[in-house]
Amino acid sequence: MRADACGDERGGARPARGVTGVELLTTWRARVRGLLFRMPDQAVHVLVPCCDVHTFGMRHALDIAFVSREGVVVEVRRNVGPRRRCACRGAVAVAERFARAGPWLEAGDVLEVAARAARGSEVADDGGKKRTTEGEVGR
């Protein structure tokens, strides 16, 4: 079954599976650190680009989902213990959280990322040119 974060295959809304907060990690330093040295919480980290993660130094197990370029979850690993390495050929992003019971992403789910820019910040438009946004920051 394919479903996106905003609806199911019939177009109806459904809540995200056990996701209460998402943090996008795009720098090398942030991706390497990931959940290391953090206490278990409800947040989900999405590492981009990424196709390979490790749990060396972790004290808690993780739930991991590998995501393709199209945003489709292609592989899911639950309750991955410390001192492990997981990789998925073809993945371009990884969603990870501290392992816990309950719903999590499943193969075939679709992740969509929508960026919001702060007022007055510069973002690239379709032509690669910089422009100033007029929008407000929303959370």
Short mmCIF file of C-alpha atoms in Angstrom, two decimals:
data_model
loop_
_atom_site.label_atom_id
_atom_site.label_comp_id
_atom_site.label_asym_id
_atom_site.label_seq_id
_atom_site.Cartn_x
_atom_site.Cartn_y
_atom_site.Cartn_z
CA MET A 1 0.00 0.00 0.00
CA ARG A 2 1.34 3.44 -0.90
CA ALA A 3 0.29 6.36 1.22
CA ASP A 4 1.72 9.79 1.76
CA ALA A 5 1.94 11.81 4.95
CA CYS A 6 -1.22 13.74 4.09
CA GLY A 7 -3.60 10.99 3.08
CA ASP A 8 -4.22 7.38 2.25
CA GLU A 9 -4.73 5.79 -1.16
CA ARG A 10 -8.35 6.99 -1.21
CA GLY A 11 -7.32 10.60 -0.59
CA GLY A 12 -8.48 10.69 3.03
CA ALA A 13 -6.37 12.22 5.76
CA ARG A 14 -4.51 9.99 8.19
CA PRO A 15 -2.11 10.94 10.96
CA ALA A 16 1.59 10.28 10.55
CA ARG A 17 2.63 6.95 12.08
CA GLY A 18 3.96 7.72 15.55
CA VAL A 19 5.69 10.92 14.42
CA THR A 20 5.54 13.88 16.80
CA GLY A 21 8.52 15.94 15.65
CA VAL A 22 10.85 15.72 12.66
CA GLU A 23 14.37 17.12 12.38
CA LEU A 24 16.05 17.24 8.97
CA LEU A 25 19.82 16.61 9.22
CA THR A 26 21.66 17.72 6.10
CA THR A 27 25.19 18.62 7.22
CA TRP A 28 27.93 16.01 7.55
CA ARG A 29 28.40 16.78 11.25
CA ALA A 30 24.67 16.53 12.04
CA ARG A 31 24.28 13.26 10.11
CA VAL A 32 27.29 11.66 11.81
CA ARG A 33 26.01 12.65 15.24
CA GLY A 34 22.41 11.61 14.53
CA LEU A 35 20.93 10.33 17.79
CA LEU A 36 24.32 9.74 19.42
CA PHE A 37 24.61 11.17 22.97
CA ARG A 38 20.89 11.97 23.09
CA MET A 39 18.38 10.69 25.57
CA PRO A 40 15.40 8.78 24.13
CA ASP A 41 12.65 11.12 22.96
CA GLN A 42 9.78 11.14 20.46
CA ALA A 43 11.63 12.99 17.67
CA VAL A 44 12.34 11.51 14.25
CA HIS A 45 15.52 12.44 12.40
CA VAL A 46 15.72 12.36 8.61
CA LEU A 47 19.32 12.18 7.37
CA VAL A 48 19.85 13.47 3.81
CA PRO A 49 21.84 12.30 1.88
CA CYS A 50 22.28 8.96 3.59
CA CYS A 51 22.09 5.25 2.74
CA ASP A 52 24.16 3.76 5.57
CA VAL A 53 23.83 4.21 9.35
CA HIS A 54 25.53 2.76 12.40
CA THR A 55 24.65 2.38 16.07
CA PHE A 56 28.20 2.34 17.44
CA GLY A 57 28.28 4.32 20.67
CA MET A 58 24.50 4.16 21.05
CA ARG A 59 23.00 3.02 24.33
CA HIS A 60 19.51 2.50 22.96
CA ALA A 61 18.05 0.59 20.01
CA LEU A 62 16.76 2.46 16.92
CA ASP A 63 13.96 2.12 14.39
CA ILE A 64 15.33 2.87 10.91
CA ALA A 65 13.63 3.44 7.54
CA PHE A 66 15.53 3.78 4.26
CA VAL A 67 13.98 6.11 1.67
CA SER A 68 14.43 6.20 -2.12
CA ARG A 69 14.93 9.29 -4.30
CA GLU A 70 11.18 9.25 -4.99
CA GLY A 71 10.45 9.42 -1.25
CA VAL A 72 9.26 5.81 -0.99
CA VAL A 73 10.26 3.83 2.09
CA VAL A 74 12.11 0.86 0.60
CA GLU A 75 13.35 -0.94 3.71
CA VAL A 76 12.54 -0.81 7.43
CA ARG A 77 14.53 -2.16 10.36
CA ARG A 78 13.01 -2.13 13.83
CA ASN A 79 14.78 -2.34 17.18
CA VAL A 80 18.34 -2.20 15.80
CA GLY A 81 20.64 -2.67 18.78
CA PRO A 82 23.96 -0.98 19.61
CA ARG A 83 27.13 -1.76 17.61
CA ARG A 84 25.32 -2.47 14.33
CA ARG A 85 25.62 -1.12 10.80
CA CYS A 86 22.72 -1.00 8.35
CA ALA A 87 22.85 -0.01 4.70
CA CYS A 88 20.41 -0.04 1.80
CA ARG A 89 21.53 0.21 -1.81
CA GLY A 90 19.45 2.82 -3.64
CA ALA A 91 18.40 4.77 -0.54
CA VAL A 92 19.10 8.51 -0.49
CA ALA A 93 17.71 9.28 2.97
CA VAL A 94 17.21 7.58 6.31
CA ALA A 95 14.52 8.24 8.93
CA GLU A 96 15.52 7.16 12.42
CA ARG A 97 14.10 7.32 15.93
CA PHE A 98 14.68 5.66 19.27
CA ALA A 99 13.01 2.23 19.12
CA ARG A 100 9.63 1.91 20.77
CA ALA A 101 6.46 -0.09 20.43
CA GLY A 102 3.73 1.24 18.22
CA PRO A 103 3.38 2.38 14.65
CA TRP A 104 6.38 3.23 12.51
CA LEU A 105 7.00 3.68 8.83
CA GLU A 106 6.42 0.68 6.57
CA ALA A 107 7.86 -0.26 3.18
CA GLY A 108 5.79 1.50 0.52
CA ASP A 109 4.98 4.58 2.63
CA VAL A 110 5.86 7.88 0.95
CA LEU A 111 7.70 10.68 2.75
CA GLU A 112 7.33 14.26 1.57
CA VAL A 113 9.45 17.15 2.79
CA ALA A 114 8.12 20.68 2.46
CA ALA A 115 10.51 23.51 3.26
CA ARG A 116 9.40 26.77 4.81
CA ALA A 117 11.67 29.78 4.66
CA ALA A 118 11.94 32.57 7.20
CA ARG A 119 10.77 36.05 6.15
CA GLY A 120 13.54 37.83 4.30
CA SER A 121 15.66 34.72 3.80
CA GLU A 122 16.98 33.77 0.40
CA VAL A 123 15.88 30.61 -1.38
CA ALA A 124 16.56 29.29 -4.87
CA ASP A 125 13.66 29.41 -7.33
CA ASP A 126 13.16 27.02 -10.24
CA GLY A 127 15.82 28.76 -12.34
CA GLY A 128 18.45 28.46 -9.63
CA LYS A 129 18.34 32.23 -9.02
CA LYS A 130 18.11 33.65 -5.54
CA ARG A 131 14.97 35.48 -4.46
CA THR A 132 13.72 36.86 -1.18
CA THR A 133 10.70 35.21 0.37
CA GLU A 134 7.84 37.10 1.93
CA GLY A 135 6.43 34.17 3.93
CA GLU A 136 6.41 33.75 7.69
CA VAL A 137 8.00 30.93 9.60
CA GLY A 138 5.46 28.32 10.66
CA ARG A 139 5.87 25.39 13.03
#
